[in-house]
Coordinates of C-alpha atoms in Angstrom, one line a residue:
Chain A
X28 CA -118.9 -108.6 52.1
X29 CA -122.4 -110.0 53.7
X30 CA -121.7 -112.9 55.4
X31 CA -117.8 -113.4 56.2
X32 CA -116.7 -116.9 57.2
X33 CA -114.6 -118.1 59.9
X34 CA -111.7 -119.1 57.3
X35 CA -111.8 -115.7 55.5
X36 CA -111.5 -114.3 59.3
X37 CA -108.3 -116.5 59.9
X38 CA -109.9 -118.7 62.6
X39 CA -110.9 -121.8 63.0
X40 CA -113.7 -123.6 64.9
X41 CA -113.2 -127.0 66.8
X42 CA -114.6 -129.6 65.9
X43 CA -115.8 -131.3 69.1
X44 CA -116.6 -128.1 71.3
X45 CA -117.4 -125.4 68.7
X46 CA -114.9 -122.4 70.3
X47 CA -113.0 -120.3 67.3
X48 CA -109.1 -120.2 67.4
X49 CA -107.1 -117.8 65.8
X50 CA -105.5 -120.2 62.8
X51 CA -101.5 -120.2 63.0
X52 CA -99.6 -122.1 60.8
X53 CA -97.4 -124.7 62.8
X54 CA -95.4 -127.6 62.5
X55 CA -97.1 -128.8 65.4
X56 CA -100.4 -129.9 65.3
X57 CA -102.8 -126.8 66.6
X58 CA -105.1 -127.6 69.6
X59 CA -108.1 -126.0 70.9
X60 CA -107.1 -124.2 73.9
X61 CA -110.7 -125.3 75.5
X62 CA -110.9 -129.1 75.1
X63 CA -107.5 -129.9 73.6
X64 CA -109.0 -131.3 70.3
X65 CA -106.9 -131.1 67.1
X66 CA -107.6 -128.2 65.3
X67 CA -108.7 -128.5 61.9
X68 CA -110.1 -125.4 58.8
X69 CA -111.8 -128.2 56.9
X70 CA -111.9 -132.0 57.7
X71 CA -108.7 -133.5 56.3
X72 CA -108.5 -135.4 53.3
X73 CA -112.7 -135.2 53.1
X74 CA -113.1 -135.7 49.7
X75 CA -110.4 -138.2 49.0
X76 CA -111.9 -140.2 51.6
X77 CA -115.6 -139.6 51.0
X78 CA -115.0 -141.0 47.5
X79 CA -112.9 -143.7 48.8
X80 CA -115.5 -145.2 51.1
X81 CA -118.3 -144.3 48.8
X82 CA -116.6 -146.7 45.6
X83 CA -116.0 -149.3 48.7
X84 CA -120.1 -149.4 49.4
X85 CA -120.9 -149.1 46.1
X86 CA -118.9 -152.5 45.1
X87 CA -120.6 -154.1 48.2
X88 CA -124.1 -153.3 47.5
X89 CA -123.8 -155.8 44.7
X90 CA -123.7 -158.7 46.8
X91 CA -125.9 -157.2 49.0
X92 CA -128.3 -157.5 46.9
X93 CA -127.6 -160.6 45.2
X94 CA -126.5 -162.9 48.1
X95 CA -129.4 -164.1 50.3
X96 CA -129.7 -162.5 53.6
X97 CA -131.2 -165.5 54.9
X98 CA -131.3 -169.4 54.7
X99 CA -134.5 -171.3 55.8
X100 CA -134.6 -174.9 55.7
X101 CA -138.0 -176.7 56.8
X102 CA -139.6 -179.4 56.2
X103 CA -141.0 -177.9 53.3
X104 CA -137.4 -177.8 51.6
X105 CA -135.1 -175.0 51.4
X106 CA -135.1 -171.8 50.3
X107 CA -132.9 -168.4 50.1
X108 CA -134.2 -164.7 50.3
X109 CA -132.2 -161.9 48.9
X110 CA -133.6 -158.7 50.3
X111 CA -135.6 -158.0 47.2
X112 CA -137.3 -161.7 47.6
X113 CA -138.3 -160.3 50.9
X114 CA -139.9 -157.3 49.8
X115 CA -141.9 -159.5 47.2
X116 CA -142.9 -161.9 49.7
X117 CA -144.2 -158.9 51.6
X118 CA -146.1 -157.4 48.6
X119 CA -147.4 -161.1 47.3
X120 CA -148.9 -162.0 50.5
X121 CA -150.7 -158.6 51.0
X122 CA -148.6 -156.7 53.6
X123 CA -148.0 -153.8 50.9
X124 CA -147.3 -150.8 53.7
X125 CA -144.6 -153.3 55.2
X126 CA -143.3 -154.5 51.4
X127 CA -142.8 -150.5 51.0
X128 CA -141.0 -149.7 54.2
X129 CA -138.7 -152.9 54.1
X130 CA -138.0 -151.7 50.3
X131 CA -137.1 -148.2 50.9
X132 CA -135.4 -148.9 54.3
X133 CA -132.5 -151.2 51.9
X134 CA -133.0 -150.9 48.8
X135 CA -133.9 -147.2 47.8
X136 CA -132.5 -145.6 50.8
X137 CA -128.6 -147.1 50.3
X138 CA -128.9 -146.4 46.4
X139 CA -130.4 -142.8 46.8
X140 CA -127.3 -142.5 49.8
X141 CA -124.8 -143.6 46.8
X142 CA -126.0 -141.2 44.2
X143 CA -126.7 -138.4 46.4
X144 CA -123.1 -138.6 48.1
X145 CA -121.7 -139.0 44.6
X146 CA -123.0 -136.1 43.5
X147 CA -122.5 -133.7 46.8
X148 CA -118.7 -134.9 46.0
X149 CA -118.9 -134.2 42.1
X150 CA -120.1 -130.8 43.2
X151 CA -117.8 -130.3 45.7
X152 CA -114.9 -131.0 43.6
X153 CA -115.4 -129.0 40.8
X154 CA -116.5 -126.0 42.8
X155 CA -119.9 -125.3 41.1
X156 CA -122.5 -122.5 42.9
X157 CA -125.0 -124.6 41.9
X158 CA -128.1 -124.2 44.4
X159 CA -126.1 -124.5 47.6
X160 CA -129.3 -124.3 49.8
X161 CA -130.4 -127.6 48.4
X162 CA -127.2 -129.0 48.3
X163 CA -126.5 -128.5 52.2
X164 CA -130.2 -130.3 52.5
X165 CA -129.5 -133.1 50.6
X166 CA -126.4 -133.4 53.0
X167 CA -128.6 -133.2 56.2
X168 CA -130.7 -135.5 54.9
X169 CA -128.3 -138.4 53.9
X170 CA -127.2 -138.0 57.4
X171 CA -130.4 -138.6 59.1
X172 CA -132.1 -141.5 56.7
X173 CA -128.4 -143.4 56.8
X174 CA -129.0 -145.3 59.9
X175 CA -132.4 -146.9 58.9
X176 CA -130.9 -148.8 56.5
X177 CA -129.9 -151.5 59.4
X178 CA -133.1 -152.8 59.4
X179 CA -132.3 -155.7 57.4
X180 CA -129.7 -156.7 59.4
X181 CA -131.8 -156.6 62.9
X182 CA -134.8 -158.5 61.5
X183 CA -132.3 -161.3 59.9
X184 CA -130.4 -161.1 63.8
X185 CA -133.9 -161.4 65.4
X186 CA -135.5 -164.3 62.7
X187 CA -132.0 -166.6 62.9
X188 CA -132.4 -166.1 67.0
X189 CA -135.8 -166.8 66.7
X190 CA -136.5 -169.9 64.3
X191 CA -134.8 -172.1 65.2
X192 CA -136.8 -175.3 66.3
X193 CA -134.5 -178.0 65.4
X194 CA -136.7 -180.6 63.8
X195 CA -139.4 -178.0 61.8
X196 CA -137.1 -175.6 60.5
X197 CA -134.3 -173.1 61.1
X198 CA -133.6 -169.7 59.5
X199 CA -129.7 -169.1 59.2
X200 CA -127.7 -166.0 58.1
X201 CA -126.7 -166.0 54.0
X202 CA -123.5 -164.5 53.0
X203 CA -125.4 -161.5 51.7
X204 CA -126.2 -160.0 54.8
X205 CA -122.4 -159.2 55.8
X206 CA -122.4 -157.2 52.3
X207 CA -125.3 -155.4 52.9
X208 CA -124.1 -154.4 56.7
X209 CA -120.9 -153.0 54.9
X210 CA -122.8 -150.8 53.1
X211 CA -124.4 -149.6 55.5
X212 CA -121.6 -149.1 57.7
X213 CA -119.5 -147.7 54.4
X214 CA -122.3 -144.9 53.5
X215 CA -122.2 -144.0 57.3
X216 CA -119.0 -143.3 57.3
X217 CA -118.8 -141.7 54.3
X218 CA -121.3 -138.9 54.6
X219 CA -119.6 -138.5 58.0
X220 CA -116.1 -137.6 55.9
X221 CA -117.8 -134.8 53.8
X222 CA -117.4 -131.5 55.2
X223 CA -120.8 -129.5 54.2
X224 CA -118.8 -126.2 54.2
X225 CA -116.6 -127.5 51.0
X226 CA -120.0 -126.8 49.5
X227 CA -120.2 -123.0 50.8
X228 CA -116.4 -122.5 50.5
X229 CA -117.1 -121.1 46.4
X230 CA -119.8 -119.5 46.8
X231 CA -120.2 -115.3 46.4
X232 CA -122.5 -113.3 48.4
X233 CA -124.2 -112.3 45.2
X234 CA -125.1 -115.5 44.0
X235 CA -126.8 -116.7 47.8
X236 CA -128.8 -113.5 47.1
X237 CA -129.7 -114.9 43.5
X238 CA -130.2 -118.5 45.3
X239 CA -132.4 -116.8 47.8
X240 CA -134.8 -115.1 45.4
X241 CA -135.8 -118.6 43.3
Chain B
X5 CA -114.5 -114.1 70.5
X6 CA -116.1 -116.3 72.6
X7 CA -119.5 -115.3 71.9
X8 CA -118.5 -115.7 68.3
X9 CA -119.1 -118.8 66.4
X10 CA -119.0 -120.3 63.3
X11 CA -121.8 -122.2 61.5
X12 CA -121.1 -126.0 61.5
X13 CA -122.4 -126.3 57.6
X14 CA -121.1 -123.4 55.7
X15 CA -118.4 -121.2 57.9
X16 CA -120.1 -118.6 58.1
X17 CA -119.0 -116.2 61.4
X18 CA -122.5 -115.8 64.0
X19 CA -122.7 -113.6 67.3
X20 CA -123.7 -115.9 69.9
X21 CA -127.3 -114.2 71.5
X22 CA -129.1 -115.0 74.1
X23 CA -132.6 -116.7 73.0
X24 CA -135.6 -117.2 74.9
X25 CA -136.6 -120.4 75.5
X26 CA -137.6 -122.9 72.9
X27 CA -136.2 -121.1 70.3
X28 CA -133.7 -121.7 67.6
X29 CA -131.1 -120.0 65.9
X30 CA -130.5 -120.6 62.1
X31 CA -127.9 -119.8 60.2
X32 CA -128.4 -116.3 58.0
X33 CA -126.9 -118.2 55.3
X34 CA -127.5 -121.7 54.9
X35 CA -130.4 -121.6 57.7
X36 CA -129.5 -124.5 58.7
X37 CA -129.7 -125.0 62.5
X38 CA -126.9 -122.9 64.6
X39 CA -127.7 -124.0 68.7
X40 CA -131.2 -124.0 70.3
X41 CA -132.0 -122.1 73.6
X42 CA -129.9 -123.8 76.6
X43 CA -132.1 -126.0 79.0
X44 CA -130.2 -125.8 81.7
X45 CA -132.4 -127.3 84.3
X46 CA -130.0 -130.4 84.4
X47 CA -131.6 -132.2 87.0
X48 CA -134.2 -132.8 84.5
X49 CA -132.1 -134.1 81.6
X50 CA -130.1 -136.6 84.8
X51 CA -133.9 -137.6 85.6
X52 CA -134.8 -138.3 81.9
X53 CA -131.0 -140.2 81.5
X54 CA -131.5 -142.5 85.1
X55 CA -135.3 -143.3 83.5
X56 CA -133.6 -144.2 80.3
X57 CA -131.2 -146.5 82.0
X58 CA -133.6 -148.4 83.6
X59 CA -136.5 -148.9 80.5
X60 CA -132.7 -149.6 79.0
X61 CA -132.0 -153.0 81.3
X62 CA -135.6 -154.3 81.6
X63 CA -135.7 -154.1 78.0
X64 CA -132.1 -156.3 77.8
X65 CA -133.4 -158.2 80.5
X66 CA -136.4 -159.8 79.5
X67 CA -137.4 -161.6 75.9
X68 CA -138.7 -159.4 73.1
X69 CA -141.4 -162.0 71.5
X70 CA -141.8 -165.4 72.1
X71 CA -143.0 -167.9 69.3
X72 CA -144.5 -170.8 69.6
X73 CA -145.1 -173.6 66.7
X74 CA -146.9 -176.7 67.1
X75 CA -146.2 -176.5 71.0
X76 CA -142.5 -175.8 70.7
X77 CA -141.8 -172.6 72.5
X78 CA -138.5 -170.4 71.3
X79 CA -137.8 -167.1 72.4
X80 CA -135.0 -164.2 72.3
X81 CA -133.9 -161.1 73.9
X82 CA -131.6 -158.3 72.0
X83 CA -128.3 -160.0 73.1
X84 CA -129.6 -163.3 72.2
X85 CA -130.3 -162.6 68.5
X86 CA -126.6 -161.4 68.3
X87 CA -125.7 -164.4 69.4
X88 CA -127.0 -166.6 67.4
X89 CA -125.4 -164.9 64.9
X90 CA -122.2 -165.1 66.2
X91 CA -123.0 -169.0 66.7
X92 CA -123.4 -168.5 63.0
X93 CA -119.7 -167.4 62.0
X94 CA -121.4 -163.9 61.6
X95 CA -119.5 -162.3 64.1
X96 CA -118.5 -159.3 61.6
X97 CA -122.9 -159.1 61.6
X98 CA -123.3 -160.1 65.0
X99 CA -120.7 -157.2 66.7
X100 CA -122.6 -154.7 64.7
X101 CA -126.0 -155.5 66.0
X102 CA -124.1 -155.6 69.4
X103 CA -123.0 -152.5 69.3
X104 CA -125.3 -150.6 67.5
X105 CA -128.5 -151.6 69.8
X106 CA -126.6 -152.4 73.0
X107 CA -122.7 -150.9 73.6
X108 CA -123.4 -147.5 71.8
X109 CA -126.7 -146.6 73.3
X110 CA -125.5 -147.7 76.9
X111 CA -122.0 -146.3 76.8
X112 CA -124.0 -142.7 76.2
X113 CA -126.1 -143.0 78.2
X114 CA -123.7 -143.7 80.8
X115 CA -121.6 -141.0 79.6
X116 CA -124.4 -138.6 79.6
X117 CA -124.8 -139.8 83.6
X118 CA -120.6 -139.2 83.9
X119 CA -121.2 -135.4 82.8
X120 CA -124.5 -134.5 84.1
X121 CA -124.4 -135.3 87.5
X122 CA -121.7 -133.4 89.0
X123 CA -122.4 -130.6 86.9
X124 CA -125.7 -130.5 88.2
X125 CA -123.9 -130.1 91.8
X126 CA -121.8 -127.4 90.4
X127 CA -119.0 -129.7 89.8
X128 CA -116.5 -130.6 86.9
X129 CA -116.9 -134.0 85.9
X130 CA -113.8 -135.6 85.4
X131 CA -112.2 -136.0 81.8
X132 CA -114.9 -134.1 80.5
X133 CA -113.1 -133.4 77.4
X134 CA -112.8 -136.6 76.6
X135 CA -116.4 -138.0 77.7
X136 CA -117.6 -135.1 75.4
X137 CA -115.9 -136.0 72.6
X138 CA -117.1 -139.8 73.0
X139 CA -120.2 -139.0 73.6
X140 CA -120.3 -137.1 70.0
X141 CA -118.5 -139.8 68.4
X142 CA -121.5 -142.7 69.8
X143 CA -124.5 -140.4 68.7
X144 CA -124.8 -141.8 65.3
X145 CA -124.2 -145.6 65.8
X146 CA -126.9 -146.0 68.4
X147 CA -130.0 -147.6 66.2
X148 CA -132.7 -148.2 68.6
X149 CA -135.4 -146.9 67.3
X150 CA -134.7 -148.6 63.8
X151 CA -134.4 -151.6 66.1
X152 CA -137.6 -151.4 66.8
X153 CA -138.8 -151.2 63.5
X154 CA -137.1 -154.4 62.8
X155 CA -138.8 -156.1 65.7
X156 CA -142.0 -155.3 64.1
X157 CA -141.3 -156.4 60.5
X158 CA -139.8 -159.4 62.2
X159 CA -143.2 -159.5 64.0
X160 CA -145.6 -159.6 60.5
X161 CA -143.1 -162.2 58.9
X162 CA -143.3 -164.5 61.8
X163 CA -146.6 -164.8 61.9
X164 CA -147.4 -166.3 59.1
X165 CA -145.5 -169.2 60.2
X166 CA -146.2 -169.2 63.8
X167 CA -148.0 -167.8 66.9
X168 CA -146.2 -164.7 67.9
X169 CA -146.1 -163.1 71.5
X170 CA -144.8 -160.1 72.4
X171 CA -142.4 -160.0 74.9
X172 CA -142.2 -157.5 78.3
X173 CA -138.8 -155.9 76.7
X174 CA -141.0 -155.2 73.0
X175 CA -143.0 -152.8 75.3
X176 CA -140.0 -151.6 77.4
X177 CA -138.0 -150.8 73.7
X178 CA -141.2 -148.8 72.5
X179 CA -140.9 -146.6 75.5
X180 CA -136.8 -146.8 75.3
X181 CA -137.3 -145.3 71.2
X182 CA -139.6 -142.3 73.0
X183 CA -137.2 -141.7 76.2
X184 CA -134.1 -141.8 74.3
X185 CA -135.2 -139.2 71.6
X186 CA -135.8 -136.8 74.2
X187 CA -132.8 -137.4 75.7
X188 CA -130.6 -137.0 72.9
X189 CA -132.7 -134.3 71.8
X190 CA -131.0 -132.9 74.5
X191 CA -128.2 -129.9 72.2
X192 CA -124.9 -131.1 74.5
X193 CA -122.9 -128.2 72.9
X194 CA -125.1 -126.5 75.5
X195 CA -123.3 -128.4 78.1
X196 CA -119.9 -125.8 77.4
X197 CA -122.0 -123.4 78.8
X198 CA -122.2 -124.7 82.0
X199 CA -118.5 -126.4 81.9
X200 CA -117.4 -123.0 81.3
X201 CA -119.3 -121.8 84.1
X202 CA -118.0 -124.3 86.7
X203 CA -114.8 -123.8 87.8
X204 CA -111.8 -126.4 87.1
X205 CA -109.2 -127.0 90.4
X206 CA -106.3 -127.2 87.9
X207 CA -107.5 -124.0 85.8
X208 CA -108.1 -121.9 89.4
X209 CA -104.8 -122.6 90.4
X210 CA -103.9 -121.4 87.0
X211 CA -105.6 -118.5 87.0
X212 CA -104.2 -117.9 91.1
X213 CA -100.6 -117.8 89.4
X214 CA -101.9 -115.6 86.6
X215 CA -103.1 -112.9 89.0
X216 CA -99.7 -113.3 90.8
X217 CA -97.8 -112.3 87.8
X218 CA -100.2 -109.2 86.7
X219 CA -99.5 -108.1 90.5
X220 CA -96.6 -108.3 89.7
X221 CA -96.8 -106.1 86.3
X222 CA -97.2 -108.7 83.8
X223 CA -99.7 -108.8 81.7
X224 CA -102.8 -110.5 82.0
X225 CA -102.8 -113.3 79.4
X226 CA -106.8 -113.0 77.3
X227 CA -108.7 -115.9 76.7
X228 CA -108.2 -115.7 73.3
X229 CA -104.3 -117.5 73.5
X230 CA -102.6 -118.9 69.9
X231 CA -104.1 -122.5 70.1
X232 CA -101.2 -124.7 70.8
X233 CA -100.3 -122.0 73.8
X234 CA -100.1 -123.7 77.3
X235 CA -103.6 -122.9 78.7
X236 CA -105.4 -126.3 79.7
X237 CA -108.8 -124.8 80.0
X238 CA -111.2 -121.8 79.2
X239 CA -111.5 -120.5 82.8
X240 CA -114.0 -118.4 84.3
X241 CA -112.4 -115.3 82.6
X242 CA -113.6 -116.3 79.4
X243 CA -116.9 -115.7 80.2

C-alpha cells in the first residue's frame, strides 16, 4: 500500500490541534489528550448535514433573488432593486467592471456554491473515484470564494446608513436582503460540514496513480 | 507519533520534517497544503497583531465617506450602517454585518494578542486550548476585506446621486484588509509547536509525580496515552 491513511492506521487526528490518537472504541466520548477536543475519525453526520443546509439555501436563494434588497423613495417616486436590477443599473449606466464583480460576487458565486456542494455530496455519497484531485479543489475553492458573497449585504447596510436625508430621499432595507444573507450564511456553513477526506476515503492507490498520469 | 500527522483533506499519514524557511509542505497525495515552515519570531507576529488593533479602532472610530446633497451633509462609520439597519427591523441583517466586520475580526485579534504575548515571554497563556479553538472557529466569519469591496461599489453607486467623500476610516480599512491578511496569514497550528515547548505549571507538577513513581519502579507513562486517559497536557516529554 502507497499512501496509508490515519483511519486504516487506527488513529485519529484532532480536529482543533492536529495531534493523532490511537482510535478506541468507547462509550465515552474520546478526547485529545493535548487540548481536550472531542475526538472525531470523520466529522459526524457531514453529509446528512451538508445536504440539509444546502436544500435550506437553495429554497432561500429564491427570494433572494426575487425580493428587493433595497427600497428608495425620493422625490422622484419609488422604486425597488432586486440584486439583479442592481447589476443592470451598473451595466446600463456604463460601470460594466463593477456590473460584473457585483454579479459574480451574488449571483454566480452562491449558485456555482449550490451546484458545486451538491455535487461534492452526490460524489461523496455514492463513493465514485472520479478525479479526486479536482474534486478536493473544487472543495478548497467553495471555501475560499464563500465569504464574498456578503457584499450585497454590506453595500445595502452602508447605502440605508447613508441616504437617508429626510426630505430628498431615503434608501431602506427590502425583505430580500434577509434571504439572500441566509444564503450566504447557509452555504458557509455547509461547505464547513463536508469532510474533504469522505472524498479520498474510496479511493485505491492505483487509481491516484491513474489520476496522476491525465 | 508526534512527529506523525495526518493530512487535513484526504487522511493520508505524513512524517512531520523540519523545512527551511518559507517553504511548504503538500500532501503526496492530494497536494494540497500540509503546514508551512514555523515563523517563530513571535514578537513579530504580536507587533503586526498590536498594529492591526490600532488601524482596527481608527477605522471604527471615524466615518467611512461622507455625502453630501444639495448642502445636506450625512455620513456613517461601520457600526453606524448596522444600525440603521437595526433601526430598520433588520436586526437578523444588522447582527450579521456586526459581527462579521466588527465582533469576529476584533475578538481574533484580541485572541491572537491573549496567546502571543506570553508565549513570546516563554509563558503559557491561560486557557489556551480554548482561545485556540476560538480563534479557529472566528477565522472564517471575519469579512473585512469583502467589506471593503462593498464600501467601494457603495462608493460608484452614490455618486451618481451625490458628492461622495471618503472618509479617514476608508483609508484606515484599506490598510486594515493588507495588515490583517498578513496576520492571519500567520499558520497558528504552528503555535503547538511552541505551546508544546513551554512548559504548563499543572503538567510539571504532573510530570514531578510521574518521575516519583518510575523512582519508584513504575513505569514511565509515553506520550502516546489512550485518548480519554487522564493526562491534561502534552508535556515536554512529548517532544
Amino acid at each position: 500500500m502507497k499512501y496509508l491513511s490515519a483511519k486504516a492506521a487506527g488513529l485519529v487526528a484532532c480536529h482543533v490541534c492536529g495531534r493523532l490518537s490511537r482510535e478506541v472504541r468507547t462509550v465515552e466520548k474520546a478526547r485529545c489528550p493535548r487540548c481536550g477536543a472531542v475526538l472525531h475519525q470523520r466529522k459526524v453526520d457531514s453529509l446528512t448535514r451538508t445536504w440539509a443546509l444546502l436544500i435550506a439555501a437553495a429554497i432561500l436563494y429564491i427570494p433572494a433573488n426575487v425580493l428587493p434588497m433595497m427600497q428608495t423613495r425620493s422625490l422622484l417616486g419609488n422604486s425597488s432593486d432586486t440584486i439583479m436590477s442592481g447589476v443592470i443599473y451598473f451595466w446600463t449606466s456604463g460601470e460594466y467592471d463593477l456590473a460584473i464583480v457585483v454579479f459574480t460576487a451574488s449571483i454566480l458565486v452562491p449558485m456555482l456554491k449550490l451546484i458545486a456542494l451538491s455535487l461534492l455530496c452526490v460524489t461523496a455519497q455514492r463513493g465514485t473515484r472520479w478525479k479526486p484531485h479536482q474534486r478536493t479543489r473544487l472543495y478548497h475553492m467553495v471555501e475560499f470564494i464563500g465569504r464574498w458573497s456578503m457584499l450585497d449585504v454590506f453595500v445595502v447596510a452602508l447605502m440605508v446608513a447613508l441616504v437617508n436625508i429626510q426630505s430628498l430621499a431615503v434608501i431602506q432595507a427590502g425583505p430580500g436582503i434577509v434571504a439572500f444573507g441566509s444564503v450566504v450564511v447557509l452555504t458557509m456553513l455547509a461547505s464547513m460540514q463536508f469532510d474533504p477526506r469522505l472524498i479520498w476515503d474510496q479511493i485505491r492507490d492505483d487509481d491516484t496513480e491513474q489520476d496522476d498520469h491525465d | 507519533m508526534t512527529n506523525l500527522m495526518a493530512c487535513p483533506n484526504c487522511d493520508t499519514l505524513h512524517r512531520r520534517t523540519v523545512l527551511p524557511p518559507r517553504e511548504t509542505a503538500r500532501c503526496v497525495r492530494c497536494h494540497s497544503v500540509l503546514y508551512r515552515s514555523p515563523d517563530l519570531r513571535l514578537s513579530r507576529v504580536l507587533a503586526l497583531t498590536l498594529t492591526c488593533l490600532i488601524v482596527f479602532a481608527i477605522a471604527n472610530a471615524f466615518p467611512i465617506v461622507e455625502i453630501e446633497v444639495q448642502g445636506i451633509y450625512t455620513e456613517t462609520t461601520l457600526v453606524g450602517a448596522a444600525w440603521a439597519l437595526y433601526r430598520e427591523g433588520m436586526w437578523l441583517v444588522a447582527l450579521l454585518v456586526f459581527a462579521t466586520t466588527v465582533l469576529f475580526p476584533l475578538s481574533q485579534l484580541l485572541a491572537l494578542i491573549h496567546l502571543i504575548t506570553p508565549l513570546a515571554l516563554g509563558r503559557r497563556p491561560y486557557a489556551v486550548f480554548h482561545v485556540m479553538r476560538a480563534i479557529e472557529f472566528c477565522r472564517p466569519w471575519g469579512m473585512i476585506e469583502v467589506f471593503m469591496l462593498g464600501v467601494l461599489v457603495s462608493l460608484v453607486k452614490l455618486s451618481a446621486m451625490a458628492s461622495v467623500l471618503p472618509g479617514i476610516a476608508l483609508w484606515a480599512f484599506g490598510a486594515l484588509t493588507m495588515l490583517l491578511a498578513t496576520v492571519l496569514s500567520y499558520d497558528l497550528r504552528n503555535l503547538w509547536i511552541v505551546i508544546d515547548r513551554t512548559p504548563d505549571p499543572a503538567v510539571q507538577a504532573l510530570q514531578a509525580a510521574k518521575r516519583n513513581a518510575a523512582a519508584n519502579g513504575l513505569t514511565d507513562e509515553p506520550p502516546a496515552a489512550p485518548p480519554g486517559a487522564s493526562t491534561h497536557g502534552p508535556g515536554t516529554a512529548s517532544r
